């Protein structure tokens, strides 16, 4: 589960980073007359443009991490779809849009603050009003919280990171059901169901009654 989530995260991070930077490259050319060959910092733009572009980036983030898995891919981004993992409610069943919004915007972008490129753009916006030293402190705090979040996933039985707790979600493995009946799923660390005999009784119970 850890490796699958890590690879899926890497794929999603690359895709959303590329898309966000493409928006900023186009904006820099249109507004500043400058062509950037690499990553474009949001600080390259003045206050009004910076806020407007940040809103565009938020919309892009919500579209990819909230709308796409909620309404198109049933709990999956492109990365999760490739690695066959999905997000669902902690109690089971499809997560709601509100779950995804809390998970992504509050849990990942704001609280953890180190797993999403949108977190960095948020700090770029904060620089309009907050001293750089304080923003740098927020960066270090995000690294610490992010490390704790990874620790929760690796060391606890539930395998839920901080953003999962905030969103009321969990990440489960998606397994291809036998017989071509579609996809099934299981939660990592879940208890296995006992084997049943032909009459539907647990095999161990039948053996103990002989």
PDB file of C-alpha atoms in Angstrom:
ATOM      1  CA  UNK A   1       0.000   0.000   0.000  1.00  0.00           C
ATOM      2  CA  UNK A   2       2.757   2.464   0.911  1.00  0.00           C
ATOM      3  CA  UNK A   3       4.600   1.954  -2.382  1.00  0.00           C
ATOM      4  CA  UNK A   4       1.395   2.227  -4.419  1.00  0.00           C
ATOM      5  CA  UNK A   5       0.365   5.446  -2.687  1.00  0.00           C
ATOM      6  CA  UNK A   6       3.856   6.873  -3.110  1.00  0.00           C
ATOM      7  CA  UNK A   7       4.014   6.146  -6.844  1.00  0.00           C
ATOM      8  CA  UNK A   8       0.444   7.380  -7.390  1.00  0.00           C
ATOM      9  CA  UNK A   9       1.301  10.561  -5.488  1.00  0.00           C
ATOM     10  CA  UNK A  10       4.430  11.099  -7.610  1.00  0.00           C
ATOM     11  CA  UNK A  11       2.408  10.754 -10.822  1.00  0.00           C
ATOM     12  CA  UNK A  12      -0.313  13.113  -9.608  1.00  0.00           C
ATOM     13  CA  UNK A  13       2.228  15.627  -8.295  1.00  0.00           C
ATOM     14  CA  UNK A  14       3.997  15.746 -11.645  1.00  0.00           C
ATOM     15  CA  UNK A  15       0.764  16.104 -13.624  1.00  0.00           C
ATOM     16  CA  UNK A  16      -0.730  18.866 -11.474  1.00  0.00           C
ATOM     17  CA  UNK A  17       2.623  20.688 -11.205  1.00  0.00           C
ATOM     18  CA  UNK A  18       2.991  20.640 -14.980  1.00  0.00           C
ATOM     19  CA  UNK A  19      -0.567  21.916 -15.486  1.00  0.00           C
ATOM     20  CA  UNK A  20      -0.195  24.704 -12.910  1.00  0.00           C
ATOM     21  CA  UNK A  21       3.156  25.818 -14.267  1.00  0.00           C
ATOM     22  CA  UNK A  22       1.764  25.829 -17.801  1.00  0.00           C
ATOM     23  CA  UNK A  23      -0.924  28.267 -16.643  1.00  0.00           C
ATOM     24  CA  UNK A  24       1.751  30.507 -15.120  1.00  0.00           C
ATOM     25  CA  UNK A  25       4.009  30.311 -18.193  1.00  0.00           C
ATOM     26  CA  UNK A  26       1.129  31.476 -20.388  1.00  0.00           C
ATOM     27  CA  UNK A  27       0.188  34.196 -17.883  1.00  0.00           C
ATOM     28  CA  UNK A  28       3.787  35.423 -17.669  1.00  0.00           C
ATOM     29  CA  UNK A  29       3.980  35.726 -21.437  1.00  0.00           C
ATOM     30  CA  UNK A  30       0.628  37.517 -21.690  1.00  0.00           C
ATOM     31  CA  UNK A  31       0.999  39.829 -18.691  1.00  0.00           C
ATOM     32  CA  UNK A  32       4.748  40.355 -18.389  1.00  0.00           C
ATOM     33  CA  UNK A  33       6.010  39.666 -21.885  1.00  0.00           C
ATOM     34  CA  UNK A  34       8.480  37.187 -20.412  1.00  0.00           C
ATOM     35  CA  UNK A  35       9.060  33.606 -21.523  1.00  0.00           C
ATOM     36  CA  UNK A  36       9.997  31.232 -18.692  1.00  0.00           C
ATOM     37  CA  UNK A  37      11.775  27.988 -19.570  1.00  0.00           C
ATOM     38  CA  UNK A  38      11.316  26.470 -16.101  1.00  0.00           C
ATOM     39  CA  UNK A  39       9.108  26.833 -13.043  1.00  0.00           C
ATOM     40  CA  UNK A  40       7.374  30.194 -12.731  1.00  0.00           C
ATOM     41  CA  UNK A  41       7.098  31.587  -9.182  1.00  0.00           C
ATOM     42  CA  UNK A  42       3.809  33.245  -8.347  1.00  0.00           C
ATOM     43  CA  UNK A  43       5.860  36.063  -6.840  1.00  0.00           C
ATOM     44  CA  UNK A  44       6.753  37.128 -10.400  1.00  0.00           C
ATOM     45  CA  UNK A  45       3.307  38.759 -10.601  1.00  0.00           C
ATOM     46  CA  UNK A  46       1.989  41.820  -8.784  1.00  0.00           C
ATOM     47  CA  UNK A  47      -0.624  41.645  -6.033  1.00  0.00           C
ATOM     48  CA  UNK A  48      -3.819  41.652  -8.090  1.00  0.00           C
ATOM     49  CA  UNK A  49      -2.538  39.274 -10.741  1.00  0.00           C
ATOM     50  CA  UNK A  50      -1.059  37.010  -8.087  1.00  0.00           C
ATOM     51  CA  UNK A  51      -4.402  36.641  -6.325  1.00  0.00           C
ATOM     52  CA  UNK A  52      -6.293  36.063  -9.570  1.00  0.00           C
ATOM     53  CA  UNK A  53      -3.831  33.424 -10.763  1.00  0.00           C
ATOM     54  CA  UNK A  54      -3.907  31.728  -7.377  1.00  0.00           C
ATOM     55  CA  UNK A  55      -7.679  31.386  -7.687  1.00  0.00           C
ATOM     56  CA  UNK A  56      -7.182  29.762 -11.100  1.00  0.00           C
ATOM     57  CA  UNK A  57      -4.678  27.316  -9.588  1.00  0.00           C
ATOM     58  CA  UNK A  58      -7.079  26.478  -6.756  1.00  0.00           C
ATOM     59  CA  UNK A  59      -9.795  25.732  -9.312  1.00  0.00           C
ATOM     60  CA  UNK A  60      -7.392  23.484 -11.235  1.00  0.00           C
ATOM     61  CA  UNK A  61      -6.436  21.650  -8.041  1.00  0.00           C
ATOM     62  CA  UNK A  62     -10.070  21.131  -7.042  1.00  0.00           C
ATOM     63  CA  UNK A  63     -10.942  19.918 -10.526  1.00  0.00           C
ATOM     64  CA  UNK A  64      -8.201  17.282 -10.515  1.00  0.00           C
ATOM     65  CA  UNK A  65      -8.229  16.108  -6.897  1.00  0.00           C
ATOM     66  CA  UNK A  66     -11.913  16.563  -5.997  1.00  0.00           C
ATOM     67  CA  UNK A  67     -14.213  16.720  -9.021  1.00  0.00           C
ATOM     68  CA  UNK A  68     -12.419  14.086 -11.119  1.00  0.00           C
ATOM     69  CA  UNK A  69     -12.392  11.352  -8.440  1.00  0.00           C
ATOM     70  CA  UNK A  70     -15.889  12.225  -7.220  1.00  0.00           C
ATOM     71  CA  UNK A  71     -17.729  12.293 -10.531  1.00  0.00           C
ATOM     72  CA  UNK A  72     -15.552  10.556 -13.133  1.00  0.00           C
ATOM     73  CA  UNK A  73     -13.140   7.937 -11.792  1.00  0.00           C
ATOM     74  CA  UNK A  74     -14.917   6.780  -8.601  1.00  0.00           C
ATOM     75  CA  UNK A  75     -12.355   7.749  -5.980  1.00  0.00           C
ATOM     76  CA  UNK A  76      -9.354   7.873  -8.282  1.00  0.00           C
ATOM     77  CA  UNK A  77      -7.093  10.452  -9.840  1.00  0.00           C
ATOM     78  CA  UNK A  78      -5.045   9.407 -12.866  1.00  0.00           C
ATOM     79  CA  UNK A  79      -2.180   8.324 -10.615  1.00  0.00           C
ATOM     80  CA  UNK A  80      -4.425   6.307  -8.315  1.00  0.00           C
ATOM     81  CA  UNK A  81      -6.148   4.752 -11.308  1.00  0.00           C
ATOM     82  CA  UNK A  82      -2.824   3.552 -12.719  1.00  0.00           C
ATOM     83  CA  UNK A  83      -1.743   2.127  -9.353  1.00  0.00           C
ATOM     84  CA  UNK A  84      -5.188   0.664  -8.558  1.00  0.00           C
ATOM     85  CA  UNK A  85      -5.900   2.477  -5.313  1.00  0.00           C
ATOM     86  CA  UNK A  86      -8.898   4.646  -4.538  1.00  0.00           C
ATOM     87  CA  UNK A  87     -10.250   7.045  -1.924  1.00  0.00           C
ATOM     88  CA  UNK A  88     -13.453   6.236  -0.075  1.00  0.00           C
ATOM     89  CA  UNK A  89     -15.194   7.271   3.127  1.00  0.00           C
ATOM     90  CA  UNK A  90     -13.622   5.915   6.301  1.00  0.00           C
ATOM     91  CA  UNK A  91     -16.852   4.036   6.998  1.00  0.00           C
ATOM     92  CA  UNK A  92     -16.908   2.615   3.462  1.00  0.00           C
ATOM     93  CA  UNK A  93     -18.669   3.759   0.315  1.00  0.00           C
ATOM     94  CA  UNK A  94     -18.000   6.615  -2.072  1.00  0.00           C
ATOM     95  CA  UNK A  95     -16.611   9.811  -0.567  1.00  0.00           C
ATOM     96  CA  UNK A  96     -18.696  12.955  -1.003  1.00  0.00           C
ATOM     97  CA  UNK A  97     -17.462  16.136  -2.660  1.00  0.00           C
ATOM     98  CA  UNK A  98     -17.281  17.734   0.800  1.00  0.00           C
ATOM     99  CA  UNK A  99     -14.971  14.913   1.933  1.00  0.00           C
ATOM    100  CA  UNK A 100     -12.669  15.531  -1.022  1.00  0.00           C
ATOM    101  CA  UNK A 101     -12.634  19.295  -0.454  1.00  0.00           C
ATOM    102  CA  UNK A 102     -11.751  18.923   3.245  1.00  0.00           C
ATOM    103  CA  UNK A 103      -9.169  16.267   2.427  1.00  0.00           C
ATOM    104  CA  UNK A 104      -7.445  18.258  -0.306  1.00  0.00           C
ATOM    105  CA  UNK A 105      -7.752  21.940   0.589  1.00  0.00           C
ATOM    106  CA  UNK A 106      -7.720  21.796   4.390  1.00  0.00           C
ATOM    107  CA  UNK A 107      -5.794  18.582   5.037  1.00  0.00           C
ATOM    108  CA  UNK A 108      -3.180  18.519   2.273  1.00  0.00           C
ATOM    109  CA  UNK A 109      -2.789  22.139   1.179  1.00  0.00           C
ATOM    110  CA  UNK A 110      -3.178  23.978   4.508  1.00  0.00           C
ATOM    111  CA  UNK A 111      -2.398  21.613   7.403  1.00  0.00           C
ATOM    112  CA  UNK A 112       0.267  19.326   5.935  1.00  0.00           C
ATOM    113  CA  UNK A 113       1.514  22.008   3.577  1.00  0.00           C
ATOM    114  CA  UNK A 114       4.317  20.057   1.913  1.00  0.00           C
ATOM    115  CA  UNK A 115       2.676  17.501  -0.394  1.00  0.00           C
ATOM    116  CA  UNK A 116       0.966  19.818  -2.878  1.00  0.00           C
ATOM    117  CA  UNK A 117       2.423  22.474  -5.202  1.00  0.00           C
ATOM    118  CA  UNK A 118      -0.633  24.566  -4.320  1.00  0.00           C
ATOM    119  CA  UNK A 119       0.768  24.915  -0.782  1.00  0.00           C
ATOM    120  CA  UNK A 120       3.819  26.687  -2.171  1.00  0.00           C
ATOM    121  CA  UNK A 121       1.655  29.005  -4.261  1.00  0.00           C
ATOM    122  CA  UNK A 122      -0.416  29.736  -1.150  1.00  0.00           C
ATOM    123  CA  UNK A 123       2.745  30.808   0.647  1.00  0.00           C
ATOM    124  CA  UNK A 124       3.613  33.012  -2.345  1.00  0.00           C
ATOM    125  CA  UNK A 125       0.291  34.781  -1.809  1.00  0.00           C
ATOM    126  CA  UNK A 126       0.902  35.111   1.938  1.00  0.00           C
ATOM    127  CA  UNK A 127       4.090  37.022   1.163  1.00  0.00           C
ATOM    128  CA  UNK A 128       1.856  39.927   0.112  1.00  0.00           C
ATOM    129  CA  UNK A 129       0.995  40.508   3.785  1.00  0.00           C
ATOM    130  CA  UNK A 130       3.177  38.249   5.963  1.00  0.00           C
ATOM    131  CA  UNK A 131       6.928  38.745   6.613  1.00  0.00           C
ATOM    132  CA  UNK A 132       9.197  36.276   4.809  1.00  0.00           C
ATOM    133  CA  UNK A 133      10.607  34.900   8.090  1.00  0.00           C
ATOM    134  CA  UNK A 134       7.139  33.848   9.226  1.00  0.00           C
ATOM    135  CA  UNK A 135       6.393  32.230   5.873  1.00  0.00           C
ATOM    136  CA  UNK A 136       9.685  30.327   6.136  1.00  0.00           C
ATOM    137  CA  UNK A 137       8.580  29.120   9.561  1.00  0.00           C
ATOM    138  CA  UNK A 138       5.344  27.879   8.000  1.00  0.00           C
ATOM    139  CA  UNK A 139       7.443  25.891   5.513  1.00  0.00           C
ATOM    140  CA  UNK A 140       9.327  24.114   8.307  1.00  0.00           C
ATOM    141  CA  UNK A 141       6.116  23.490  10.235  1.00  0.00           C
ATOM    142  CA  UNK A 142       4.635  21.873   7.133  1.00  0.00           C
ATOM    143  CA  UNK A 143       7.634  19.560   6.829  1.00  0.00           C
ATOM    144  CA  UNK A 144       7.195  18.426  10.439  1.00  0.00           C
ATOM    145  CA  UNK A 145       3.443  17.880  10.063  1.00  0.00           C
ATOM    146  CA  UNK A 146       4.032  16.054   6.788  1.00  0.00           C
ATOM    147  CA  UNK A 147       6.518  13.713   8.464  1.00  0.00           C
ATOM    148  CA  UNK A 148       3.987  12.972  11.211  1.00  0.00           C
ATOM    149  CA  UNK A 149       1.362  12.275   8.552  1.00  0.00           C
ATOM    150  CA  UNK A 150       3.620   9.781   6.774  1.00  0.00           C
ATOM    151  CA  UNK A 151       4.368   8.172  10.133  1.00  0.00           C
ATOM    152  CA  UNK A 152       0.650   7.662  10.736  1.00  0.00           C
ATOM    153  CA  UNK A 153       0.322   5.906   7.393  1.00  0.00           C
ATOM    154  CA  UNK A 154       3.325   3.647   7.942  1.00  0.00           C
ATOM    155  CA  UNK A 155       2.997   2.853  11.641  1.00  0.00           C
ATOM    156  CA  UNK A 156      -0.732   2.679  12.381  1.00  0.00           C
ATOM    157  CA  UNK A 157      -3.078  -0.159  11.495  1.00  0.00           C
ATOM    158  CA  UNK A 158      -5.602   2.156   9.834  1.00  0.00           C
ATOM    159  CA  UNK A 159      -2.964   3.547   7.404  1.00  0.00           C
ATOM    160  CA  UNK A 160      -4.676   6.955   7.416  1.00  0.00           C
ATOM    161  CA  UNK A 161      -2.692  10.151   6.963  1.00  0.00           C
ATOM    162  CA  UNK A 162      -3.682  13.476   8.504  1.00  0.00           C
ATOM    163  CA  UNK A 163      -5.560  14.541   5.380  1.00  0.00           C
ATOM    164  CA  UNK A 164      -7.518  11.265   5.531  1.00  0.00           C
ATOM    165  CA  UNK A 165      -8.510  12.033   9.128  1.00  0.00           C
ATOM    166  CA  UNK A 166      -9.530  15.580   8.176  1.00  0.00           C
ATOM    167  CA  UNK A 167     -11.564  14.417   5.187  1.00  0.00           C
ATOM    168  CA  UNK A 168     -13.053  11.353   6.868  1.00  0.00           C
ATOM    169  CA  UNK A 169     -11.552   9.154   4.171  1.00  0.00           C
ATOM    170  CA  UNK A 170      -9.258   6.187   3.698  1.00  0.00           C
ATOM    171  CA  UNK A 171      -7.283   4.820   0.756  1.00  0.00           C
ATOM    172  CA  UNK A 172      -7.987   1.237  -0.284  1.00  0.00           C
ATOM    173  CA  UNK A 173      -6.544  -1.167  -2.797  1.00  0.00           C
ATOM    174  CA  UNK A 174      -8.646  -1.864  -5.858  1.00  0.00           C
ATOM    175  CA  UNK A 175      -8.570  -5.498  -6.921  1.00  0.00           C
ATOM    176  CA  UNK A 176      -9.944  -6.942 -10.109  1.00  0.00           C
ATOM    177  CA  UNK A 177     -12.869  -9.159  -9.183  1.00  0.00           C
ATOM    178  CA  UNK A 178     -12.788 -12.742 -10.402  1.00  0.00           C
ATOM    179  CA  UNK A 179     -15.158 -13.768 -13.168  1.00  0.00           C
ATOM    180  CA  UNK A 180     -15.078 -10.382 -14.921  1.00  0.00           C
ATOM    181  CA  UNK A 181     -17.743  -8.879 -12.650  1.00  0.00           C
ATOM    182  CA  UNK A 182     -15.977  -5.565 -12.223  1.00  0.00           C
ATOM    183  CA  UNK A 183     -13.660  -4.173  -9.582  1.00  0.00           C
ATOM    184  CA  UNK A 184     -13.639  -5.016  -5.921  1.00  0.00           C
ATOM    185  CA  UNK A 185     -11.620  -3.324  -3.192  1.00  0.00           C
ATOM    186  CA  UNK A 186     -10.165  -3.997   0.189  1.00  0.00           C
ATOM    187  CA  UNK A 187      -8.790  -1.756   2.892  1.00  0.00           C
ATOM    188  CA  UNK A 188      -5.140  -2.357   3.717  1.00  0.00           C
ATOM    189  CA  UNK A 189      -4.892  -4.108   7.066  1.00  0.00           C
ATOM    190  CA  UNK A 190      -8.535  -5.293   7.066  1.00  0.00           C
ATOM    191  CA  UNK A 191      -9.375  -8.653   8.644  1.00  0.00           C
ATOM    192  CA  UNK A 192      -9.773 -11.505   6.204  1.00  0.00           C
ATOM    193  CA  UNK A 193     -13.089 -13.333   6.047  1.00  0.00           C
ATOM    194  CA  UNK A 194     -13.039 -16.999   7.181  1.00  0.00           C
ATOM    195  CA  UNK A 195     -13.143 -19.762   4.600  1.00  0.00           C
ATOM    196  CA  UNK A 196     -16.565 -21.309   4.076  1.00  0.00           C
ATOM    197  CA  UNK A 197     -17.405 -24.882   3.106  1.00  0.00           C
ATOM    198  CA  UNK A 198     -20.010 -25.907   0.511  1.00  0.00           C
ATOM    199  CA  UNK A 199     -22.839 -25.439   3.036  1.00  0.00           C
ATOM    200  CA  UNK A 200     -21.732 -21.911   3.881  1.00  0.00           C
ATOM    201  CA  UNK A 201     -20.311 -22.806   7.317  1.00  0.00           C
ATOM    202  CA  UNK A 202     -16.854 -21.678   8.471  1.00  0.00           C
ATOM    203  CA  UNK A 203     -14.408 -24.463   7.649  1.00  0.00           C
ATOM    204  CA  UNK A 204     -12.814 -24.342  11.102  1.00  0.00           C
ATOM    205  CA  UNK A 205     -16.155 -24.776  12.859  1.00  0.00           C
ATOM    206  CA  UNK A 206     -17.017 -27.802  10.751  1.00  0.00           C
ATOM    207  CA  UNK A 207     -13.690 -29.409  11.558  1.00  0.00           C
ATOM    208  CA  UNK A 208     -14.149 -28.839  15.288  1.00  0.00           C
ATOM    209  CA  UNK A 209     -17.581 -30.525  15.253  1.00  0.00           C
ATOM    210  CA  UNK A 210     -16.277 -33.790  13.853  1.00  0.00           C
TER     211      UNK A 210
END
